[in-house]
Every structure is written in structure tokens, then in C-alpha cells.
CSV table of C-alpha atoms in Angstrom, one decimal:
chain,number,residue,atom,x,y,z
W,1,ASP,CA,-7.3,85.5,-37.1
W,2,ALA,CA,-9.3,82.7,-38.6
W,3,GLY,CA,-8.3,80.2,-35.9
W,4,VAL,CA,-6.6,76.9,-36.3
W,5,ILE,CA,-7.2,75.6,-39.8
W,6,GLN,CA,-7.1,71.9,-40.6
W,7,SER,CA,-7.5,70.2,-44.0
W,8,PRO,CA,-9.1,68.2,-45.2
W,9,ARG,CA,-12.2,68.0,-43.0
W,10,HIS,CA,-12.9,64.5,-44.2
W,11,GLU,CA,-10.7,61.9,-45.7
W,12,VAL,CA,-11.6,58.4,-46.8
W,13,THR,CA,-8.7,56.2,-48.0
W,14,GLU,CA,-8.0,52.6,-48.6
W,15,MET,CA,-5.8,50.5,-46.3
W,16,GLY,CA,-2.2,50.8,-47.3
W,17,GLN,CA,-2.4,54.3,-48.7
W,18,GLU,CA,-0.5,57.3,-47.4
W,19,VAL,CA,-2.5,59.9,-45.7
W,20,THR,CA,-1.4,63.5,-45.0
W,21,LEU,CA,-3.3,65.8,-42.6
W,22,ARG,CA,-2.5,69.5,-42.6
W,23,CYS,CA,-2.7,72.2,-40.0
W,24,LYS,CA,-2.2,75.9,-39.9
W,25,PRO,CA,-1.9,77.2,-36.4
W,26,ILE,CA,-2.9,80.6,-35.1
W,27,SER,CA,-0.3,83.2,-36.1
W,28,GLY,CA,2.1,84.0,-33.3
W,29,HIS,CA,1.4,80.8,-31.3
W,30,ASP,CA,4.5,78.9,-30.5
W,31,TYR,CA,3.0,75.6,-29.5
W,32,LEU,CA,1.3,73.1,-31.8
W,33,PHE,CA,-0.4,69.9,-30.7
W,34,TRP,CA,-1.7,66.9,-32.6
W,35,TYR,CA,-4.5,64.9,-30.9
W,36,ARG,CA,-6.4,61.8,-32.0
W,37,GLN,CA,-10.0,61.2,-30.8
W,38,THR,CA,-11.7,57.8,-30.8
W,39,MET,CA,-14.6,56.4,-29.0
W,40,MET,CA,-12.5,53.8,-27.3
W,41,ARG,CA,-9.5,55.9,-26.2
W,42,GLY,CA,-10.9,59.4,-26.1
W,43,LEU,CA,-8.5,62.3,-26.8
W,44,GLU,CA,-4.9,61.3,-27.0
W,45,LEU,CA,-2.0,63.6,-27.5
W,46,LEU,CA,0.2,62.3,-30.3
W,47,ILE,CA,2.9,64.9,-30.5
W,48,TYR,CA,3.6,68.5,-29.8
W,49,PHE,CA,6.0,71.1,-31.1
W,50,ASN,CA,7.5,74.2,-29.6
W,51,ASN,CA,8.9,76.8,-32.0
W,52,ASN,CA,8.7,74.2,-34.8
W,53,VAL,CA,10.7,71.6,-32.9
W,54,PRO,CA,9.1,68.3,-31.8
W,55,ILE,CA,9.2,68.2,-28.0
W,56,ASP,CA,7.4,65.0,-27.2
W,57,ASP,CA,6.3,62.3,-29.6
W,58,SER,CA,5.7,59.6,-27.1
W,59,GLY,CA,2.0,59.5,-28.0
W,60,MET,CA,2.7,58.6,-31.6
W,61,PRO,CA,1.3,55.0,-31.8
W,62,GLU,CA,3.9,53.5,-34.1
W,63,ASP,CA,6.4,54.2,-36.8
W,64,ARG,CA,3.7,54.5,-39.4
W,65,PHE,CA,2.9,57.9,-38.0
W,66,SER,CA,5.2,60.9,-38.5
W,67,ALA,CA,4.7,64.7,-38.0
W,68,LYS,CA,6.6,67.7,-39.2
W,69,MET,CA,6.5,71.4,-38.7
W,70,PRO,CA,8.7,73.0,-41.4
W,71,ASN,CA,7.8,76.5,-40.4
W,72,ALA,CA,5.7,78.4,-37.8
W,73,SER,CA,2.6,78.4,-40.0
W,74,PHE,CA,2.3,74.8,-41.1
W,75,SER,CA,2.4,71.3,-39.8
W,76,THR,CA,1.6,67.9,-41.2
W,77,LEU,CA,0.7,64.5,-39.7
W,78,LYS,CA,1.4,61.6,-42.0
W,79,ILE,CA,0.3,58.0,-41.8
W,80,GLN,CA,2.1,55.6,-44.1
W,81,PRO,CA,0.7,53.0,-44.6
W,82,SER,CA,-2.7,53.6,-43.2
W,83,GLU,CA,-4.7,50.9,-41.5
W,84,PRO,CA,-8.4,50.7,-40.6
W,85,ARG,CA,-7.6,51.1,-36.9
W,86,ASP,CA,-6.3,54.6,-37.7
W,87,SER,CA,-9.8,55.7,-38.4
W,88,ALA,CA,-10.5,58.6,-36.0
W,89,VAL,CA,-10.8,62.3,-35.8
W,90,TYR,CA,-7.5,64.1,-35.7
W,91,PHE,CA,-7.3,67.5,-34.1
W,92,CYS,CA,-4.6,70.1,-34.3
W,93,ALA,CA,-4.4,72.8,-31.6
W,94,SER,CA,-2.1,75.7,-31.0
W,95,SER,CA,-1.2,77.7,-27.9
W,96,LEU,CA,0.7,80.8,-26.8
W,97,PHE,CA,3.0,79.7,-24.0
W,98,ARG,CA,2.7,81.2,-20.6
W,99,VAL,CA,4.2,79.9,-17.4
W,100,ARG,CA,3.3,76.2,-17.1
W,101,MET,CA,0.9,76.6,-19.9
W,102,ASN,CA,-1.9,78.4,-18.2
W,103,THR,CA,-3.3,79.6,-21.4
W,104,GLU,CA,-5.8,77.8,-23.4
W,105,ALA,CA,-5.2,75.6,-26.5
W,106,PHE,CA,-7.2,76.6,-29.5
W,107,PHE,CA,-8.5,73.7,-31.5
W,108,GLY,CA,-9.2,73.2,-35.2
W,109,GLN,CA,-12.3,71.6,-36.4
W,110,GLY,CA,-10.6,68.3,-37.0
W,111,THR,CA,-10.1,65.9,-39.8
W,112,ARG,CA,-12.3,62.8,-39.8
W,113,LEU,CA,-10.2,60.0,-41.2
W,114,THR,CA,-11.8,56.8,-42.4
W,115,VAL,CA,-9.6,54.0,-43.6
W,116,VAL,CA,-11.4,51.2,-45.4
Y,1,ALA,CA,2.2,62.9,-13.7
Y,2,GLN,CA,-1.0,64.9,-13.8
Y,3,SER,CA,-4.3,63.3,-14.7
Y,4,VAL,CA,-8.1,63.9,-14.5
Y,5,THR,CA,-11.0,61.6,-14.0
Y,6,GLN,CA,-14.4,62.4,-15.2
Y,7,LEU,CA,-17.2,60.5,-13.4
Y,8,GLY,CA,-20.0,59.5,-15.6
Y,9,SER,CA,-19.6,59.2,-19.4
Y,10,HIS,CA,-23.2,60.1,-19.9
Y,11,VAL,CA,-25.3,62.6,-18.0
Y,12,SER,CA,-29.0,63.5,-18.8
Y,13,VAL,CA,-30.8,66.4,-17.2
Y,14,SER,CA,-34.1,68.0,-17.9
Y,15,GLU,CA,-34.3,71.4,-19.5
Y,16,GLY,CA,-34.1,74.0,-16.8
Y,17,ALA,CA,-32.6,71.6,-14.2
Y,18,LEU,CA,-29.1,71.9,-12.6
Y,19,VAL,CA,-26.2,70.6,-14.6
Y,20,LEU,CA,-23.4,69.0,-12.6
Y,21,LEU,CA,-20.4,67.4,-14.4
Y,22,ARG,CA,-17.8,65.9,-12.2
Y,23,CYS,CA,-14.0,66.1,-12.5
Y,24,ASN,CA,-11.3,65.0,-10.1
Y,25,TYR,CA,-7.6,65.7,-10.7
Y,26,SER,CA,-4.3,64.3,-9.6
Y,27,SER,CA,-1.4,66.6,-9.6
Y,28,SER,CA,1.9,66.8,-7.8
Y,29,VAL,CA,2.0,70.5,-8.2
Y,30,PRO,CA,-0.7,73.2,-8.0
Y,31,PRO,CA,-2.7,72.4,-11.1
Y,32,TYR,CA,-4.1,74.5,-13.9
Y,33,LEU,CA,-7.5,73.1,-14.8
Y,34,PHE,CA,-9.7,73.6,-17.8
Y,35,TRP,CA,-13.2,72.6,-19.1
Y,36,TYR,CA,-13.7,72.3,-22.8
Y,37,VAL,CA,-16.9,71.7,-24.7
Y,38,GLN,CA,-17.3,69.9,-28.0
Y,39,TYR,CA,-20.4,70.3,-30.1
Y,40,PRO,CA,-21.1,67.7,-32.8
Y,41,ASN,CA,-18.6,67.7,-35.6
Y,42,GLN,CA,-16.7,70.6,-34.1
Y,43,GLY,CA,-13.4,71.1,-32.4
Y,44,LEU,CA,-13.0,71.8,-28.7
Y,45,GLN,CA,-13.8,75.2,-27.3
Y,46,LEU,CA,-12.7,76.5,-23.9
Y,47,LEU,CA,-15.5,77.0,-21.4
Y,48,LEU,CA,-13.4,78.1,-18.5
Y,49,LYS,CA,-10.1,77.7,-16.7
Y,50,TYR,CA,-8.6,77.8,-13.3
Y,51,THR,CA,-5.0,79.1,-12.9
Y,52,THR,CA,-4.6,80.9,-9.6
Y,53,GLY,CA,-6.7,83.2,-7.4
Y,54,ALA,CA,-10.4,82.9,-7.0
Y,55,THR,CA,-11.5,79.3,-6.7
Y,56,LEU,CA,-14.9,79.9,-8.3
Y,57,VAL,CA,-14.4,80.4,-12.0
Y,58,LYS,CA,-17.1,81.7,-14.3
Y,59,GLY,CA,-17.1,80.7,-18.0
Y,60,ILE,CA,-19.1,81.2,-21.1
Y,61,ASN,CA,-22.8,80.2,-21.5
Y,62,GLY,CA,-23.5,80.5,-17.8
Y,63,PHE,CA,-21.2,77.7,-16.7
Y,64,GLU,CA,-19.0,77.9,-13.7
Y,65,ALA,CA,-16.6,75.6,-11.8
Y,66,GLU,CA,-15.2,75.5,-8.3
Y,67,PHE,CA,-11.6,74.4,-7.6
Y,68,LYS,CA,-11.6,72.5,-4.3
Y,69,LYS,CA,-8.1,71.5,-3.3
Y,70,SER,CA,-9.2,69.5,-0.3
Y,71,GLU,CA,-11.4,67.3,-2.6
Y,72,THR,CA,-9.0,67.5,-5.6
Y,73,SER,CA,-12.1,68.4,-7.6
Y,74,PHE,CA,-13.1,70.8,-10.3
Y,75,HIS,CA,-16.8,70.1,-11.0
Y,76,LEU,CA,-18.6,72.0,-13.7
Y,77,THR,CA,-22.1,73.4,-13.0
Y,78,LYS,CA,-24.8,75.4,-14.6
Y,79,PRO,CA,-28.0,76.4,-12.7
Y,80,SER,CA,-30.4,75.9,-15.5
Y,81,ALA,CA,-29.8,73.6,-18.5
Y,82,HIS,CA,-30.7,74.7,-22.0
Y,83,MET,CA,-31.2,72.6,-25.0
Y,84,SER,CA,-28.2,74.1,-26.6
Y,85,ASP,CA,-26.0,72.8,-23.8
Y,86,ALA,CA,-26.2,69.3,-25.3
Y,87,ALA,CA,-22.6,68.4,-26.1
Y,88,GLU,CA,-19.6,66.5,-24.8
Y,89,TYR,CA,-17.6,68.1,-22.0
Y,90,PHE,CA,-13.9,67.5,-21.3
Y,91,CYS,CA,-12.0,68.3,-18.2
Y,92,ALA,CA,-8.2,68.9,-18.6
Y,93,VAL,CA,-5.1,69.5,-16.6
Y,94,SER,CA,-2.0,71.2,-17.7
Y,95,SER,CA,1.3,69.3,-17.2
Y,96,ASN,CA,4.3,71.4,-18.0
Y,97,GLU,CA,3.8,72.2,-21.6
Y,98,LYS,CA,0.8,70.1,-22.5
Y,99,LEU,CA,-2.9,69.4,-21.7
Y,100,THR,CA,-4.1,66.0,-20.6
Y,101,PHE,CA,-7.8,65.4,-21.1
Y,102,GLY,CA,-10.3,63.3,-19.3
Y,103,THR,CA,-12.5,60.8,-21.1
Y,104,GLY,CA,-15.3,63.2,-21.5
Y,105,THR,CA,-19.0,63.4,-20.4
Y,106,ARG,CA,-21.8,63.5,-22.9
Y,107,LEU,CA,-24.5,65.8,-21.7
Y,108,THR,CA,-28.1,65.1,-23.0
Y,109,ILE,CA,-30.9,67.6,-22.3
Y,110,ILE,CA,-34.4,66.2,-21.9
Y,111,PRO,CA,-37.1,68.6,-23.2
């Protein structure tokens, strides 16, 4: 397996524009996580899915953020409208569930988003 | 709720010296603990994990960590630092279905 694949690797957009980040998890994994990494706040869990169903979106900063997982092999994180403070690296990760999640999460290489 | 605290956002060691990165956890149930490494412009990669059993856990690249329940600690060590160890290191604890990360420690290796 090629691992978790994220696209694009880099995105530069103007404030107010819609941004869509994409993730393909590892085949067979039933959990998918979206994280955001900034210098100020470190790694924050935004939302996670189990079997394509959103389980916990309490980390989503505001209504401008939305995430979907239409099938087991694809997820999107959308920001509309984007703001400069959304600039960060966004990571997608997937995991195969075991009891109390004692298995590792596999991370993609991230999407570096810059909103100007 | 489970959480982890990493002491020291930056650590510098000389090449060949001992590496010690500190992590303390808070958990209401027996924790599952992880150390991840992030190289520049890369995603996170698992170094090692503690689930149950042996409290001394060995990972990749010569790293190991010891789970100490009495101290609620899971410190990461490596006997001899190598230049290639320069990276950011994250401690994490599992909480039901998700991982909660510490704020990270940036390790610098001095030639």
C-alpha cells in the first residue's frame, strides 16, 4: 500500500476563497482523522470518522470548516471562506481499530495551506 | 480526559550523547502511549508504542521508552545521538478512539 495520500501538498489561496483538501486513507483502515498543525497550537484533532461516519467534530474551529467521507477510500476537508489564520499544515491519518485504539495511526505527508 | 505533557519544547544534545525527551501523561484508565517523530516537511511516523506487557519498549532507530506508572511518565531515550535524529518528537496517548498529542519537542543535534 502507498500509505495515506494527501493532495495537494501545497496550497496558496486568497482570503475568501474556498479550499478543499483531499485524503485517501490506507485500504482497509476504518478510522480516518484530520489534524491541523500550527506553531502556536501544535497538533489539533479536527474531526474523525469511523466507517465513513463522522464521530467527533468538536475540534472543528468554526462553521467555515466542513469534512466529508463519501466512501471508505476518500475524504475531504473544506474551508469556505478561507482566512489567513487558517494557514497551517493539515494532516490526514488513518488507523485500523483495535481495542481502545492500541494500533498506530498512519499519517499522510500533509497539505501546507497558506491563505494570503 | 487523557492528556500528555512534554517538558521542553527544544532539546539540544551533542552527537554521540544521550538523548532524553520527557513525557508525562494523565489518564483515568490504563493508557496506551506512543512516540511519533516528524522530520522536516514530512508527516508523523511511529517510533514506538506501549500498550500492555513489558514496560520497556524498543522502537525504531535505536530509541526506547519506559512506562513508569508510579511516575506517570513515558520518557524517550537513545544512548547515542546521531545527526539524523534531528527532528520533532511527539508523545501521544490514546483516548477511546483517538490520539491526543503533546506539544512536541524539537531535537537538535550538535556536531
